[in-house]
Amino acid sequence: MSQLSLAVSIAGLKLRNPTMNAAGVLGISAPLLRRVYDGGAGAVVTKSLGGAQRMGHSNPTLVSVEGGALNAMGLPNPGAEYFVEMIRELKGEGVPVVASFFGGTIEEFREVASVLSEAGVDALEVNVSCPNVAEELGMLGADPVNTEKVTEAVKEVARSPVIVKLSPNVTDICEIAVAAERGGADAITAVNTLKGLAVDADLRKPILTNVTGGLSGPALKPVALRCVWEIYEAVEIPIIGCGGISSGRDAVEYLLSGATAVQIGTAAMDGGFDVFGEIAEGIGGYLSENGFKGVKEIVGLAHGG
Ligand code: RRO
């Protein structure tokens, strides 16, 4: 019998396998997140939650583009307090829950982190990288000083691991990753979406009401993989890879580049809930075919000795 294990631990967050949904995809209610877990995910991630309910941008907020999708949802969410009961429900069913959240100020980040921590989440994912809203709500993570301050504030109230989700829309992602680590981050998610534009030639206008949006899907993969690679060489903390993963082989490429786990977004919108189990199985197939006994053995292996 094979001794193969797909289980991984990210700073104490224990996963039965390295897959999760990406924040914002299938994460807006407990029943949907339950289906993500039943579909085979190792943990589930909520839609990014703020201190108060937000409607987000008006439609159109999502458009298919070459190699993926462009979204500008604008942080629609019911507010962190509203989600507390759903987190408890999922926890009661034994589902590991990562709460993604954001704030307009450092104080709001701290307050929301406190609410979600008290609800008993297994990890907090700090979203300092939304490309679709005004700077104070979205791209605090474009600046290392702000990233460090936000991380420190969240760490002060967190009772579970703190993961900081970074943006690819920066000159030097390692500088931001190092700042998050200095602020006390337990892990990094790399990356959020890449800022892009879609124009309708007949209407002679941008398609999204927000004009620009965040690119996800296969077209993002080489960029996100490069980010994981660079961050792996810059920090000691674990990395969760995100961007264009739709197969076990894609996930393996992330693990080899330095990720300990992966998040799946656009492929879950296209392929449904079973994609998590299929990707986990694909990772398992690669490990056993190549004589490895666990995921940890291949994390960062492409960097060489
Ligand atoms: O809601 C959004 O527009 C959104 C968010 Br919060 C994010 O972090 N990344 C993204 O592509 N869209």
Coordinates of C-alpha atoms and ligand atoms in Angstrom, one line a residue:
M1 CA 0.0 0.0 0.0
S2 CA 1.2 3.5 -0.8
Q3 CA 2.0 5.9 2.1
L4 CA 1.1 8.9 0.0
S5 CA -0.3 11.9 1.9
L6 CA -1.7 15.0 0.4
A7 CA -2.1 16.8 3.7
V8 CA -0.2 20.1 4.2
S9 CA 0.1 22.6 7.1
I10 CA 0.4 26.3 6.6
A11 CA 1.6 27.9 9.8
G12 CA -0.7 25.6 11.8
L13 CA -3.6 25.7 9.3
K14 CA -4.1 22.0 8.5
L15 CA -5.4 21.0 5.2
R16 CA -6.3 17.5 4.0
N17 CA -5.0 18.5 0.6
P18 CA -3.4 21.7 -0.8
T19 CA -6.4 23.1 -2.7
M20 CA -8.8 25.9 -1.8
N21 CA -11.1 28.2 -3.7
A22 CA -9.8 31.7 -4.4
A23 CA -11.5 34.5 -2.5
G24 CA -14.4 35.9 -4.3
V25 CA -15.3 32.6 -6.2
L26 CA -18.1 30.6 -4.7
G27 CA -17.5 32.2 -1.3
I28 CA -20.6 34.3 -0.6
S29 CA -22.6 31.8 1.6
A30 CA -22.1 28.8 3.9
P31 CA -24.0 26.4 1.6
L32 CA -21.8 27.3 -1.4
L33 CA -18.6 27.0 0.6
R34 CA -19.9 23.6 2.0
R35 CA -20.2 22.5 -1.7
V36 CA -16.6 23.6 -2.3
Y37 CA -15.5 21.4 0.6
D38 CA -17.6 18.5 -0.6
G39 CA -16.1 19.0 -4.1
G40 CA -12.8 18.1 -2.5
A41 CA -11.1 21.4 -1.4
G42 CA -8.7 21.2 1.6
A43 CA -10.1 24.5 3.0
V44 CA -12.6 27.1 1.9
V45 CA -12.1 30.9 1.5
T46 CA -14.9 33.5 2.0
K47 CA -15.5 36.4 -0.3
S48 CA -13.6 39.4 1.0
L49 CA -15.6 40.8 3.9
G50 CA -15.5 44.4 5.2
G51 CA -16.8 46.3 8.2
A52 CA -20.2 47.1 6.5
Q53 CA -22.3 45.8 3.7
R54 CA -21.3 47.0 0.2
M55 CA -23.2 46.7 -3.1
G56 CA -20.1 46.8 -5.3
H57 CA -20.1 48.2 -8.9
S58 CA -23.1 48.0 -11.2
N59 CA -23.1 45.5 -14.1
P60 CA -21.3 44.6 -16.3
T61 CA -18.8 43.5 -13.7
L62 CA -17.4 40.4 -15.4
V63 CA -16.4 39.7 -19.0
S64 CA -14.6 36.7 -20.7
V65 CA -11.4 37.7 -22.4
E66 CA -8.6 35.8 -24.2
G67 CA -7.2 33.3 -21.8
G68 CA -9.5 34.1 -18.8
A69 CA -11.8 36.6 -17.3
L70 CA -11.8 40.3 -16.3
N71 CA -13.7 41.2 -13.2
A72 CA -14.5 44.5 -11.4
M73 CA -17.0 43.4 -8.8
G74 CA -16.1 46.3 -6.5
L75 CA -15.9 44.4 -3.2
P76 CA -19.6 43.5 -2.9
N77 CA -20.2 41.7 0.4
P78 CA -22.7 41.5 3.3
G79 CA -20.3 42.7 6.0
A80 CA -18.2 40.6 8.4
E81 CA -20.9 40.5 11.2
Y82 CA -23.4 39.0 8.8
F83 CA -21.0 36.2 8.0
V84 CA -20.2 35.2 11.6
E85 CA -23.1 32.7 11.8
M86 CA -22.1 31.2 8.5
I87 CA -18.5 30.7 9.7
R88 CA -19.8 29.0 12.9
E89 CA -22.1 26.8 10.8
L90 CA -19.2 25.7 8.6
K91 CA -16.9 25.2 11.6
G92 CA -19.6 23.0 13.2
E93 CA -19.5 20.8 10.1
G94 CA -15.8 20.4 10.4
V95 CA -14.9 22.6 7.4
P96 CA -11.6 24.6 7.7
V97 CA -12.5 28.2 7.0
V98 CA -10.2 31.0 5.8
A99 CA -11.8 34.4 6.0
S100 CA -10.7 36.9 3.4
F101 CA -11.3 40.5 4.5
F102 CA -10.4 44.1 3.7
G103 CA -10.6 47.6 5.3
G104 CA -10.5 51.2 4.3
T105 CA -8.2 52.1 7.2
I106 CA -5.7 50.2 9.3
E107 CA -8.2 50.5 12.2
E108 CA -11.0 48.9 10.1
F109 CA -8.6 46.0 9.1
R110 CA -8.0 45.5 12.9
E111 CA -11.8 45.6 13.7
V112 CA -12.8 43.3 11.0
A113 CA -10.0 40.9 11.8
S114 CA -11.2 40.9 15.4
V115 CA -14.8 40.0 14.5
L116 CA -13.7 37.2 12.2
S117 CA -11.2 35.9 14.7
E118 CA -13.9 35.7 17.4
A119 CA -16.1 33.8 15.0
G120 CA -13.4 31.1 15.1
V121 CA -11.9 31.1 11.6
D122 CA -9.0 28.9 11.0
A123 CA -7.0 31.6 9.2
L124 CA -7.4 35.2 8.1
E125 CA -6.5 36.3 4.6
V126 CA -5.8 40.0 4.5
N127 CA -6.8 41.5 1.1
V128 CA -4.5 44.4 0.5
S129 CA -4.6 43.9 -3.3
C130 CA -8.0 44.4 -4.9
P131 CA -7.4 46.2 -8.2
N132 CA -11.0 47.5 -8.6
V133 CA -11.6 50.1 -5.9
A134 CA -10.1 53.4 -4.7
E135 CA -6.7 53.1 -3.3
E136 CA -7.6 53.3 0.4
L137 CA -9.9 50.2 0.0
G138 CA -8.0 48.3 -2.5
M139 CA -4.3 48.6 -3.1
L140 CA -2.8 49.4 0.4
G141 CA -0.6 46.5 -0.5
A142 CA 1.1 48.5 -3.3
D143 CA 3.2 50.1 -0.6
P144 CA 5.6 48.2 1.8
V145 CA 5.1 50.5 4.7
N146 CA 1.3 50.2 4.6
T147 CA 1.5 46.5 4.1
E148 CA 3.7 46.1 7.2
K149 CA 1.4 48.3 9.3
V150 CA -1.8 46.5 8.2
T151 CA -0.2 43.1 8.9
E152 CA 1.0 44.3 12.4
A153 CA -2.5 45.6 13.3
V154 CA -4.2 42.4 12.2
K155 CA -1.7 40.2 14.1
E156 CA -2.5 42.1 17.3
V157 CA -6.0 40.7 17.3
A158 CA -5.7 37.5 15.3
R159 CA -6.1 34.2 17.0
S160 CA -5.2 32.1 14.0
P161 CA -2.6 32.4 11.2
V162 CA -2.5 35.6 9.2
I163 CA -2.1 35.2 5.4
V164 CA -1.5 38.4 3.4
K165 CA -2.7 38.3 -0.2
L166 CA -0.5 40.3 -2.6
S167 CA -1.0 42.1 -5.9
P168 CA 1.0 41.4 -9.1
N169 CA 0.3 45.1 -10.0
V170 CA 3.5 46.3 -8.3
T171 CA 7.1 46.9 -9.5
D172 CA 8.7 44.6 -6.9
I173 CA 6.5 42.0 -5.3
C174 CA 9.3 40.7 -3.1
E175 CA 9.6 44.1 -1.4
I176 CA 5.9 43.8 -0.4
A177 CA 6.3 40.2 0.7
V178 CA 9.2 41.0 2.9
A179 CA 7.2 43.9 4.4
A180 CA 4.3 41.5 5.2
E181 CA 6.8 39.0 6.8
R182 CA 8.3 41.8 8.9
G183 CA 4.8 42.8 10.0
G184 CA 4.3 39.2 11.3
A185 CA 2.5 37.5 8.4
D186 CA 2.4 33.7 8.8
A187 CA 1.9 33.1 5.0
I188 CA 1.5 34.9 1.7
T189 CA -1.1 34.3 -1.0
A190 CA 0.4 35.2 -4.5
V191 CA -1.4 36.6 -6.3
N192 CA -4.6 38.7 -6.7
T193 CA -5.7 39.6 -10.3
L194 CA -3.7 41.6 -12.8
K195 CA -5.2 45.0 -13.8
G196 CA -6.5 44.9 -17.4
L197 CA -9.0 46.4 -19.8
A198 CA -11.6 45.2 -22.3
V199 CA -13.1 47.5 -25.0
D200 CA -16.2 47.0 -27.1
A201 CA -15.3 48.1 -30.6
D202 CA -18.9 48.4 -31.7
L203 CA -19.9 50.6 -28.7
R204 CA -16.5 52.2 -28.7
K205 CA -16.5 52.0 -24.9
P206 CA -14.9 50.0 -22.2
I207 CA -17.0 46.9 -21.4
L208 CA -16.8 47.1 -17.6
T209 CA -18.6 49.9 -15.8
N210 CA -15.4 50.3 -13.7
V211 CA -13.5 50.7 -17.0
T212 CA -10.6 48.5 -15.8
G213 CA -10.8 45.0 -14.1
G214 CA -8.7 42.2 -12.7
L215 CA -7.5 39.5 -15.1
S216 CA -7.7 35.9 -13.9
G217 CA -7.5 32.5 -15.5
P218 CA -4.8 30.8 -17.7
A219 CA -3.4 34.1 -19.0
L220 CA -2.5 35.1 -15.5
K221 CA -0.6 31.8 -14.7
P222 CA 3.0 32.7 -16.0
V223 CA 2.9 36.0 -14.1
A224 CA 1.6 34.5 -10.9
L225 CA 4.0 31.6 -11.1
R226 CA 6.9 34.1 -11.5
C227 CA 5.6 35.9 -8.4
V228 CA 5.6 32.7 -6.4
W229 CA 9.1 31.9 -7.6
E230 CA 10.5 35.3 -6.6
I231 CA 8.7 35.4 -3.2
Y232 CA 10.0 31.9 -2.4
E233 CA 13.5 33.2 -2.7
A234 CA 12.8 36.4 -0.6
V235 CA 10.9 35.1 2.5
E236 CA 10.8 32.2 4.9
I237 CA 7.1 31.9 5.4
P238 CA 4.9 29.6 3.3
I239 CA 3.2 30.7 0.1
I240 CA -0.2 29.9 -1.3
G241 CA -0.2 30.1 -5.1
C242 CA -3.1 31.5 -7.1
G243 CA -3.6 32.4 -10.8
G244 CA -4.8 30.3 -13.7
I245 CA -4.7 26.8 -12.0
S246 CA -7.1 24.4 -13.8
S247 CA -5.4 21.0 -13.6
G248 CA -3.3 18.9 -11.2
R249 CA -0.3 19.7 -13.4
D250 CA -0.8 23.4 -13.1
A251 CA -0.9 23.0 -9.3
V252 CA 2.3 20.9 -9.3
E253 CA 4.1 23.7 -11.2
Y254 CA 3.2 26.1 -8.4
L255 CA 4.4 23.6 -5.7
L256 CA 7.7 23.1 -7.6
S257 CA 8.0 26.9 -7.7
G258 CA 7.6 27.3 -4.0
A259 CA 3.9 27.2 -3.1
T260 CA 2.7 24.9 -0.2
A261 CA -0.9 25.2 -1.3
V262 CA -3.0 26.6 -4.2
Q263 CA -6.2 28.5 -4.7
I264 CA -8.5 27.9 -7.7
G265 CA -10.8 30.6 -9.0
T266 CA -11.7 31.0 -12.6
A267 CA -11.5 27.2 -13.2
A268 CA -14.1 26.7 -10.5
M269 CA -16.4 29.2 -12.1
D270 CA -16.1 27.2 -15.4
G271 CA -15.7 23.7 -14.1
G272 CA -17.8 23.5 -11.0
F273 CA -17.3 22.2 -7.5
D274 CA -15.6 18.9 -8.4
V275 CA -12.5 20.8 -9.8
F276 CA -11.0 20.9 -6.3
G277 CA -11.0 17.1 -5.9
E278 CA -9.8 16.6 -9.5
I279 CA -6.9 18.9 -9.0
A280 CA -6.0 17.3 -5.6
E281 CA -6.1 13.9 -7.3
G282 CA -3.9 15.2 -10.1
I283 CA -1.3 16.3 -7.5
G284 CA -1.5 12.8 -5.9
G285 CA -1.0 11.1 -9.3
Y286 CA 2.1 13.2 -10.0
L287 CA 3.5 12.4 -6.6
S288 CA 3.0 8.7 -6.8
E289 CA 4.2 8.4 -10.4
N290 CA 7.4 10.2 -9.5
G291 CA 8.1 8.3 -6.3
F292 CA 7.3 11.1 -3.8
K293 CA 5.4 10.4 -0.6
G294 CA 4.1 13.8 0.3
V295 CA 3.5 17.3 -1.0
K296 CA 6.2 18.9 1.1
E297 CA 8.9 16.9 -0.8
I298 CA 8.2 18.9 -4.0
V299 CA 7.7 22.4 -2.5
G300 CA 10.3 24.6 -4.1
L301 CA 12.1 21.7 -5.8
A302 CA 12.4 23.6 -9.2
H303 CA 14.8 26.0 -7.4
G304 CA 17.4 23.2 -7.2
G305 CA 19.6 22.3 -4.2
Ligands
RRO1 O1 -14.5 42.5 -5.6 C1 -13.6 42.6 -6.5 O2 -13.8 43.4 -7.5 C2 -12.3 41.9 -6.5 C3 -11.6 41.8 -5.3 BR1 -12.2 42.3 -3.6 C4 -10.3 41.2 -5.4 O3 -9.5 41.1 -4.4 N1 -9.8 40.9 -6.6 C5 -10.6 41.0 -7.7 O4 -10.1 40.6 -8.8 N2 -11.8 41.5 -7.6

